[in-house]
PDB file of C-alpha atoms in Angstrom:
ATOM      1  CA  UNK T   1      12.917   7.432  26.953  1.00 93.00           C
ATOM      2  CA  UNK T   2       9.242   7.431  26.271  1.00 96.00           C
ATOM      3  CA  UNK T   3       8.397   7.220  22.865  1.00 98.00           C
ATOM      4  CA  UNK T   4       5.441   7.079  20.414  1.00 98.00           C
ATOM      5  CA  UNK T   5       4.995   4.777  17.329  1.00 98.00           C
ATOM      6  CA  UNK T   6       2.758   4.420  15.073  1.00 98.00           C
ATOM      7  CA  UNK T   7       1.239   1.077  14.416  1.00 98.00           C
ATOM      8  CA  UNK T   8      -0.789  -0.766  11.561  1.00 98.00           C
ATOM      9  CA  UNK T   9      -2.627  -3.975  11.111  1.00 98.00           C
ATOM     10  CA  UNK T  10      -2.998  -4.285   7.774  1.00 97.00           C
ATOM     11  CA  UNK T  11      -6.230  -5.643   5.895  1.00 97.00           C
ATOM     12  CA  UNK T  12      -4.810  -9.503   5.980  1.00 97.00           C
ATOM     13  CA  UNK T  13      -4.371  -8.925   9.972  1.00 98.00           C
ATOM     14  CA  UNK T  14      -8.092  -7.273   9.959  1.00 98.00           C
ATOM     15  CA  UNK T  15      -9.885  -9.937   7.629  1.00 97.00           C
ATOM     16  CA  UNK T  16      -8.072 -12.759   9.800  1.00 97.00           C
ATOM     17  CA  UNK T  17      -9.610 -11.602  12.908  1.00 98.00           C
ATOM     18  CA  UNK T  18      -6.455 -11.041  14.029  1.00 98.00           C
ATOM     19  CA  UNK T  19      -6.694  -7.698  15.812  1.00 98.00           C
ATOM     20  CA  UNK T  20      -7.869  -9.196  19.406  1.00 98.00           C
ATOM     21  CA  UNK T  21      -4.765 -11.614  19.999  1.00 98.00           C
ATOM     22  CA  UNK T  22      -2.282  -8.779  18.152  1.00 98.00           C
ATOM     23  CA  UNK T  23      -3.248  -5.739  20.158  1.00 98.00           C
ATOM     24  CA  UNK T  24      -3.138  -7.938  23.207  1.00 98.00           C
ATOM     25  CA  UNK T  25       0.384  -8.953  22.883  1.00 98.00           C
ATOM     26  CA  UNK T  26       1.146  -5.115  23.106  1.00 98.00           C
ATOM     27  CA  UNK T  27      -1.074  -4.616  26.046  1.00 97.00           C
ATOM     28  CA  UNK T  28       0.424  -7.496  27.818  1.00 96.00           C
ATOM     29  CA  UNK T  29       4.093  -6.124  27.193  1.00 97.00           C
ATOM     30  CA  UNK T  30       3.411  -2.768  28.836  1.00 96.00           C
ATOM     31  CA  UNK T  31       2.550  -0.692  26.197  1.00 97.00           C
ATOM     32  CA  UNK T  32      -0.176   1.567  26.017  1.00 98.00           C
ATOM     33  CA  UNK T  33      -2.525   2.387  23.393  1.00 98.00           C
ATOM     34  CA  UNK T  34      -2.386   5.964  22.978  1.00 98.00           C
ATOM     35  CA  UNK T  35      -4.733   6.097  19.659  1.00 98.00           C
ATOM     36  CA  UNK T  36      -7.117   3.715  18.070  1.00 98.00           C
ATOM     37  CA  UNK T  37      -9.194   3.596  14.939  1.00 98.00           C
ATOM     38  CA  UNK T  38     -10.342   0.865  12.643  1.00 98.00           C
ATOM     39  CA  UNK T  39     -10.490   2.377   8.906  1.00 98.00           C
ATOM     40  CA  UNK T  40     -10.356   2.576   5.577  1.00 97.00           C
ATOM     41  CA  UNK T  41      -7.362   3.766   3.770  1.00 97.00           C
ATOM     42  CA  UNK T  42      -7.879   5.904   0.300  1.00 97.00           C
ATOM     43  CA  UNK T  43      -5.443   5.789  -2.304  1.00 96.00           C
ATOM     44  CA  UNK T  44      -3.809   9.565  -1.529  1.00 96.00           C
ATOM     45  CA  UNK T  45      -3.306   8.395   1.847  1.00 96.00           C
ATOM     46  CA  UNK T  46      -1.612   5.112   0.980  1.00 95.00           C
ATOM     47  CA  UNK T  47       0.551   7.003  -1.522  1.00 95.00           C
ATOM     48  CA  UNK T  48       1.395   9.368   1.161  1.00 95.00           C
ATOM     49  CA  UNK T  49       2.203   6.621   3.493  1.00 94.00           C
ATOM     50  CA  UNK T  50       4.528   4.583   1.377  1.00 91.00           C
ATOM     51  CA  UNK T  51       6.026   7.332  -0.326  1.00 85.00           C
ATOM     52  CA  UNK T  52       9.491   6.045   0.098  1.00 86.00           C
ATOM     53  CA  UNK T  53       8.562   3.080  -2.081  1.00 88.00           C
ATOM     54  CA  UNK T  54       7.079   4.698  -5.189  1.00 90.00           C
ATOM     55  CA  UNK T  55       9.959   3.698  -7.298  1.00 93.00           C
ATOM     56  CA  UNK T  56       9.810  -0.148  -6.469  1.00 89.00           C
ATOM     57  CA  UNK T  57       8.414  -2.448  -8.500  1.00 91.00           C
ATOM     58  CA  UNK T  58       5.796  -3.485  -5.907  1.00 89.00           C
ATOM     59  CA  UNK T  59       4.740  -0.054  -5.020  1.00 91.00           C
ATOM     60  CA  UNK T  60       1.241  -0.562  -7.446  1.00 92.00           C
ATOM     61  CA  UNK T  61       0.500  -3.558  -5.786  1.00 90.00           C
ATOM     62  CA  UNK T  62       0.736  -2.418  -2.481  1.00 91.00           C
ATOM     63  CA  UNK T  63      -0.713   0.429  -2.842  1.00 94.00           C
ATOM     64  CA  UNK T  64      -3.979  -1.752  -4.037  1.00 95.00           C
ATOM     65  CA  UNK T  65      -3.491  -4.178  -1.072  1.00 95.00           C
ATOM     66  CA  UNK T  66      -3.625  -1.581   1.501  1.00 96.00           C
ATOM     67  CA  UNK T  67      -6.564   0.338   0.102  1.00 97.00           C
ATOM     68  CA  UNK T  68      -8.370  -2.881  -0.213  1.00 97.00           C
ATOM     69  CA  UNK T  69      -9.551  -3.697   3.255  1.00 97.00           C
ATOM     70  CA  UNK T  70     -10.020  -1.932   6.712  1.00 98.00           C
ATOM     71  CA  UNK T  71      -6.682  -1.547   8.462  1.00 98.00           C
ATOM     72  CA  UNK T  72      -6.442  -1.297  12.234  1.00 98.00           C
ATOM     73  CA  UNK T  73      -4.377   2.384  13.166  1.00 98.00           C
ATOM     74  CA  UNK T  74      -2.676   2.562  16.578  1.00 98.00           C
ATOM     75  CA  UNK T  75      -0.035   5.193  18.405  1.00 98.00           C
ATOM     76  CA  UNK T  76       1.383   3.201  20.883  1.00 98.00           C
ATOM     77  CA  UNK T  77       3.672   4.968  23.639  1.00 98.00           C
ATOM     78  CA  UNK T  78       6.334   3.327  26.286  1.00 97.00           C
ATOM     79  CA  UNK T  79      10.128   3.088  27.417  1.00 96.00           C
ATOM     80  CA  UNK T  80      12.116   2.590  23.584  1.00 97.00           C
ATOM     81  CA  UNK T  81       8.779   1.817  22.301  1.00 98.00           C
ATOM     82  CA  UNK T  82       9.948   2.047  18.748  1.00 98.00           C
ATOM     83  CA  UNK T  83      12.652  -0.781  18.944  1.00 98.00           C
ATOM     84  CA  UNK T  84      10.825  -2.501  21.394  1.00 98.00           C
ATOM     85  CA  UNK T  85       7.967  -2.705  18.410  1.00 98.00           C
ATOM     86  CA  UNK T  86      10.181  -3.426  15.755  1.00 98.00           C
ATOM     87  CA  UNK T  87      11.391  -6.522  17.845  1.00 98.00           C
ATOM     88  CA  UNK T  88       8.092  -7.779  18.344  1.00 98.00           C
ATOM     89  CA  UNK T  89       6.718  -7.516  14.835  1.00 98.00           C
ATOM     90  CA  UNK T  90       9.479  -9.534  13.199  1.00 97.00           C
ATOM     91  CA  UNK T  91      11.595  -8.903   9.980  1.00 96.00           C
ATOM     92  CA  UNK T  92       9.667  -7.985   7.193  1.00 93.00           C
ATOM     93  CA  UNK T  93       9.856 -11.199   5.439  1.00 94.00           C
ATOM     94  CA  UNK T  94       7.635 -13.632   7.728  1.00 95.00           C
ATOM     95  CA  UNK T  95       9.326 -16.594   6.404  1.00 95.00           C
ATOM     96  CA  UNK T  96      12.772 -15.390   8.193  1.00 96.00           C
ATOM     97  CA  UNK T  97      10.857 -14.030  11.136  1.00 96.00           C
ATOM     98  CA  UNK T  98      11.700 -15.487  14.526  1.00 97.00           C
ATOM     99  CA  UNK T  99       8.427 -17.704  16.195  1.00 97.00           C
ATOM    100  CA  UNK T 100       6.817 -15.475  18.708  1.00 97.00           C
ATOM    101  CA  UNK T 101       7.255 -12.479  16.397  1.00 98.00           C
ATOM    102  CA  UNK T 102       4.141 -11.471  15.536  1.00 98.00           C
ATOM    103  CA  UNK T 103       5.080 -11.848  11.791  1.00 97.00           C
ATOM    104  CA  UNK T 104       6.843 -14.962  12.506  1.00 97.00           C
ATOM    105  CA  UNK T 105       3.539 -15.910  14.373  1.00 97.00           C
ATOM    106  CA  UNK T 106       0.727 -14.969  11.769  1.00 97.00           C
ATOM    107  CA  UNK T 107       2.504 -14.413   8.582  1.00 94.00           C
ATOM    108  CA  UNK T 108       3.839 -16.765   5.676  1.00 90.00           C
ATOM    109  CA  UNK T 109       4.476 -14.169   2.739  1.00 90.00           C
ATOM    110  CA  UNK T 110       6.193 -10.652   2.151  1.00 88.00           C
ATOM    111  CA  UNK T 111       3.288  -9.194   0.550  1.00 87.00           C
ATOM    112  CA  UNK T 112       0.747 -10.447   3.233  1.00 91.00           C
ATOM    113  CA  UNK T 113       2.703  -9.351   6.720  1.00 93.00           C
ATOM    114  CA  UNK T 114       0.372  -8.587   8.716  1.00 96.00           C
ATOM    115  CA  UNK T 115       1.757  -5.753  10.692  1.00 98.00           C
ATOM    116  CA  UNK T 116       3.601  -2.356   9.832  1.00 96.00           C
ATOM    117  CA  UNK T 117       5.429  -0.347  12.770  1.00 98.00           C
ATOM    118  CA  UNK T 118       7.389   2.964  12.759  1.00 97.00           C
ATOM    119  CA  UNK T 119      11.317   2.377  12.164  1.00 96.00           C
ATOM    120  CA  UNK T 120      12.475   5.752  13.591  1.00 97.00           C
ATOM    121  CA  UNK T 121      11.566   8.523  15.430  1.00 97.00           C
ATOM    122  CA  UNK T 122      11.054  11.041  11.984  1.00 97.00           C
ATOM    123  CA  UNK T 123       8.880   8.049  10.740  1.00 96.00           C
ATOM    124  CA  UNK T 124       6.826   7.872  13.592  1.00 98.00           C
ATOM    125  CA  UNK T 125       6.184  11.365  13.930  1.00 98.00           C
ATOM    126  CA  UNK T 126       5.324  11.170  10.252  1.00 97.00           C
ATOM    127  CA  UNK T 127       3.231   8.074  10.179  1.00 97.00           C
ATOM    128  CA  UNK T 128       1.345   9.831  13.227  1.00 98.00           C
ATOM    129  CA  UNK T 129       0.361  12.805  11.338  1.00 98.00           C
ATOM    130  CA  UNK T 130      -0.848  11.284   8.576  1.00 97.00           C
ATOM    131  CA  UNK T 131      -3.071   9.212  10.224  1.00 98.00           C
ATOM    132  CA  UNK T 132      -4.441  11.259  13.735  1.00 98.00           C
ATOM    133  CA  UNK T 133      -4.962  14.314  14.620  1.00 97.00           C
ATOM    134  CA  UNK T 134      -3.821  15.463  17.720  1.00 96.00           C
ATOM    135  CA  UNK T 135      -6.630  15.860  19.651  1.00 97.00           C
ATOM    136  CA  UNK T 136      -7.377  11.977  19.100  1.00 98.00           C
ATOM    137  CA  UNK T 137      -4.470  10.777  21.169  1.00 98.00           C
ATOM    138  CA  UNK T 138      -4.996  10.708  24.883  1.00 97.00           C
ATOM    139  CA  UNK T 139      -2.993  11.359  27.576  1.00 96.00           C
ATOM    140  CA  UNK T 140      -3.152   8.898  30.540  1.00 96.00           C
ATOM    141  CA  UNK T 141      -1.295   7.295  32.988  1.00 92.00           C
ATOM    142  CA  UNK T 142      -2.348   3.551  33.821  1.00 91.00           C
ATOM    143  CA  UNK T 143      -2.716   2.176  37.281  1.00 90.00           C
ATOM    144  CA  UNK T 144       0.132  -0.491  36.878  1.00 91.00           C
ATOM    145  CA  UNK T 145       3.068   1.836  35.363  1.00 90.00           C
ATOM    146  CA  UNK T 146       4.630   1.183  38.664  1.00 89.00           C
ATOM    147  CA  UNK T 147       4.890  -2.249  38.080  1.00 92.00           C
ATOM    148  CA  UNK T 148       6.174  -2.208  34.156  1.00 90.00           C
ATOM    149  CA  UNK T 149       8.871   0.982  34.977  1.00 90.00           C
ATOM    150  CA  UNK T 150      11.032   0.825  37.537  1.00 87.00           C
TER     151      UNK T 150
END
């Protein structure tokens, strides 16, 4: 099933330079980048965002991280493209992220992992709205679809 997800480098993926070789890895999977736009993220927006976390202990601190530096903003559509994500970002914690995750890859602390990607559908459609509006996700079909879907 063809899906959408909503993707994030966060500032410590941005102010790595990290954004070329991460987007890449998506590309070179199959995906296809939907949505793109580098940004800055205000405080109501990050509130809005991680919403679900306002009663954790760490919710002030990240809300400071990711208002702090661009972030790079992606919908990224394919086949399962939600799990397929979540498998190649890499459990939250970078230190128990598998190599070639893109956590396990880039990432040494909790607080610093690089990445954030949709967990569910509801999310996704969520995350989505927050951050584009409709008219800035295109609707294409690439030349080598044949070759990534049977």
């Amino acid at each position: 099933m063809i899906e959408k997800s909503f993707v994030m480098m966060k500032p410590d993926a941005v102010s790595r330079r990290l954004m070329g070789p991460i987007l890449s890895r998506f590309e070179e999977k199959g995906l296809k980048i939907v949505a793109l736009k580098l940004r800055t993220v205000d405080e109501e927006l990050a509130k809005d965002h991680y919403g679900e976390h306002s009663d954790k202990p760490f919710f002030d601190g990240l809300i400071k991280y990711i208002t702090s530096y661009p972030v790079l903003t992606m919908v990224i559509e394919g086949d399962e493209a939600i799990s397929v994500i979540r498998k190649m970002v890499g459990s939250t914690n970078p230190k128990e992220a598998a190599v070639g995750t893109i956590r396990g890859d880039y990432g040494l602390d909790t607080g610093r992992n690089i990445i954030h990607a949709s967990d569910a559908p509801g999310s996704a459609k969520r995350e989505i709205a927050l951050f584009f509006d409709e008219d800035e996700i295109c609707d294409y079909s690439m030349f080598d679809e044949p070759w990534v879907y049977e």
